[in-house]
């Protein structure tokens, strides 16, 4: 997820481009660049943050330009891979947000036709294709080029000698800001709000032509009308897209995150699941290493790997792993880290490699240290996560683990088909939770009045009990413990009473009866119980104090749905307590020290 911008009008483009890019940095910040036309195309790009870049670029007089702030997806963060990208002549420049899935074959064809490529990116095929089809009209050449493209894109293109910008979008966001004799293009509204609050939203497949005289939108070559909208928000607000907190926005992005994660893997199935070597190497065990929320994703991974692969899986805290001897014969290691910079995970990875263990990394940050260290890296598609407490990145990790095990498993086709069907339904099921928050809000407020809370679950939902407790600790500052439900009677029961509410995750699987018994035991000790369950059946409703009903899904995916409920529960408890939800005290988004 990158940020792209464009400007054409009667003011110098340079300062406007940098100001707009600065507002989009939450979308990606590993490198950036601008291209301004006026006496040819002037291109500046490097692995700087936007403000640094703005300081290094000399004064440019051009009044049309494009810009990009990057969240690397294809090709590591580097000055060469940074955007804008140009054609051989340097007269055509393009910025892009999205993934071009057929870029390899297009690149080979273009090279065979004499085009020189300088970067590792998918995006670079665009200016070369535009150059190939250019015959006096930039928009016609862009339209032809997009005809060859598979995947998602939002682009802004310019050509020296043509006083216009051409924009287009498919599966990536792009808006046009309307000004007086000037117009702006951007990935998101925050970028342009300093200049205008008049916005046109491009539809899928639209091509926009922006000139000093105005804006034309075309669709399949025909001019179409698009309504202009007035944006009532401040920049700050919009960055949160109208949500009060980044975490609430990120929780609401999860249907998209699941969709993007699945779409990404469909296109690159053969690339990422290169685990055949495991069989050849006679791998007999797996070790998953991570910290915090990522560790909880690993625990869910253990259940599904063992169920579908029938090999033993150990999950360990990276911070602990580094301090005791290991037997790693015939073991494959997976390290999970959102930031890719967590010191404990990096150290553990090096230790593993020292003893000849092959390491597969699952991370959300392209170009992060772990992606350089690991033998193989899978990137999640959560996009930049601004709130310190992880939510959507955890979701992307879970879906990645489900996909990984399914694409490697030899389980019967029927079961895999059912799971695939279940995965595809998840975005809508998550949306149902997000659209029906009233009981979650109520019980979040209820929990905000307590200082000690227990979360319990069994099987696949035991790690989710741990995650629910971590979220309540992190953002609401309530002491919370996650427990395997069967463990309470081995000690923690001593703490139970009226002041220790228990949140119990009940799933319609083979742990159902045992969970009901645990709830009865807890009730017998006077503790209030909130139950998450997929339907209001007489039994659960009778024994629990409160029930949060969740959409019905294949039991293997119940962790996904229950996670969203517990994220929101913690959010509303934190809100009730007036906590600094996005940036909790004493925490950092990535822990780069041991
Ligand atoms: C979770 O909300 C926290 N931000 C923290 O526990 C985090 O999961 C942990 O520090 C691991 O970070 P990583 O995934 O970036 O390695």
PDB file of C-alpha atoms and ligand atoms in Angstrom, residues 290-296 336-343 345 362-363 365 385 387-391 393 397 467 470-471 474-475 587-591, ligand 1:
ATOM      1  CA  UNK A 290       7.536 -14.932  17.312  1.00  0.00           C
ATOM      2  CA  UNK A 291       6.729 -12.373  19.996  1.00  0.00           C
ATOM      3  CA  UNK A 292       3.555 -10.784  21.332  1.00  0.00           C
ATOM      4  CA  UNK A 293       0.576 -10.845  19.008  1.00  0.00           C
ATOM      5  CA  UNK A 294       2.548 -12.590  16.286  1.00  0.00           C
ATOM      6  CA  UNK A 295       3.272 -15.413  18.754  1.00  0.00           C
ATOM      7  CA  UNK A 296      -0.475 -15.847  19.220  1.00  0.00           C
ATOM      8  CA  UNK A 336       6.321 -14.361  12.278  1.00  0.00           C
ATOM      9  CA  UNK A 337       6.887 -10.631  12.757  1.00  0.00           C
ATOM     10  CA  UNK A 338       4.700  -7.707  11.626  1.00  0.00           C
ATOM     11  CA  UNK A 339       7.469  -5.137  11.661  1.00  0.00           C
ATOM     12  CA  UNK A 340      10.261  -7.461  10.615  1.00  0.00           C
ATOM     13  CA  UNK A 341      12.483  -5.582  13.031  1.00  0.00           C
ATOM     14  CA  UNK A 342      11.813  -7.262  16.401  1.00  0.00           C
ATOM     15  CA  UNK A 343      15.214  -7.878  17.886  1.00  0.00           C
ATOM     16  CA  UNK A 345      13.058 -12.605  16.347  1.00  0.00           C
ATOM     17  CA  UNK A 362       6.039 -14.057   7.522  1.00  0.00           C
ATOM     18  CA  UNK A 363       6.205 -10.258   7.744  1.00  0.00           C
ATOM     19  CA  UNK A 365       7.122  -4.919   5.962  1.00  0.00           C
ATOM     20  CA  UNK A 385      -0.251  -0.392  10.636  1.00  0.00           C
ATOM     21  CA  UNK A 387      -1.626   1.969  15.853  1.00  0.00           C
ATOM     22  CA  UNK A 388       0.889   0.318  18.215  1.00  0.00           C
ATOM     23  CA  UNK A 389      -1.509  -2.476  19.131  1.00  0.00           C
ATOM     24  CA  UNK A 390      -1.598  -4.905  16.228  1.00  0.00           C
ATOM     25  CA  UNK A 391      -4.985  -5.785  14.795  1.00  0.00           C
ATOM     26  CA  UNK A 393      -1.607  -7.411  10.756  1.00  0.00           C
ATOM     27  CA  UNK A 397      -0.938 -13.413   9.629  1.00  0.00           C
ATOM     28  CA  UNK A 467      -4.721 -12.220  22.232  1.00  0.00           C
ATOM     29  CA  UNK A 470      -3.107  -8.775  25.442  1.00  0.00           C
ATOM     30  CA  UNK A 471      -5.304  -6.191  23.672  1.00  0.00           C
ATOM     31  CA  UNK A 474      -2.176  -2.872  25.867  1.00  0.00           C
ATOM     32  CA  UNK A 475      -4.875  -0.333  25.104  1.00  0.00           C
ATOM     33  CA  UNK A 587       5.043   0.588  24.064  1.00  0.00           C
ATOM     34  CA  UNK A 588       6.573   0.821  20.615  1.00  0.00           C
ATOM     35  CA  UNK A 589       5.249  -0.435  17.303  1.00  0.00           C
ATOM     36  CA  UNK A 590       8.364  -2.535  16.766  1.00  0.00           C
ATOM     37  CA  UNK A 591      10.605  -3.621  19.613  1.00  0.00           C
TER      38      UNK A 591
HETATM   39  C1  LIG B   1       0.892  -6.266  19.725  1.00  0.00           C
HETATM   40  O1  LIG B   1      -0.230  -5.490  19.697  1.00  0.00           O
HETATM   41  C2  LIG B   1       2.119  -5.546  20.077  1.00  0.00           C
HETATM   42  N1  LIG B   1       2.340  -4.468  19.212  1.00  0.00           N
HETATM   43  C3  LIG B   1       3.329  -6.450  20.261  1.00  0.00           C
HETATM   44  O2  LIG B   1       3.001  -7.496  21.130  1.00  0.00           O
HETATM   45  C4  LIG B   1       3.853  -7.069  18.975  1.00  0.00           C
HETATM   46  O3  LIG B   1       2.998  -8.052  18.509  1.00  0.00           O
HETATM   47  C5  LIG B   1       5.232  -7.676  19.244  1.00  0.00           C
HETATM   48  O4  LIG B   1       6.090  -6.651  19.656  1.00  0.00           O
HETATM   49  C6  LIG B   1       5.783  -8.373  18.007  1.00  0.00           C
HETATM   50  O5  LIG B   1       5.974  -7.441  17.000  1.00  0.00           O
HETATM   51  P1  LIG B   1       6.284  -7.942  15.529  1.00  0.00           P
HETATM   52  O6  LIG B   1       5.122  -8.737  15.033  1.00  0.00           O
HETATM   53  O7  LIG B   1       6.495  -6.678  14.751  1.00  0.00           O
HETATM   54  O8  LIG B   1       7.530  -8.762  15.589  1.00  0.00           O
END
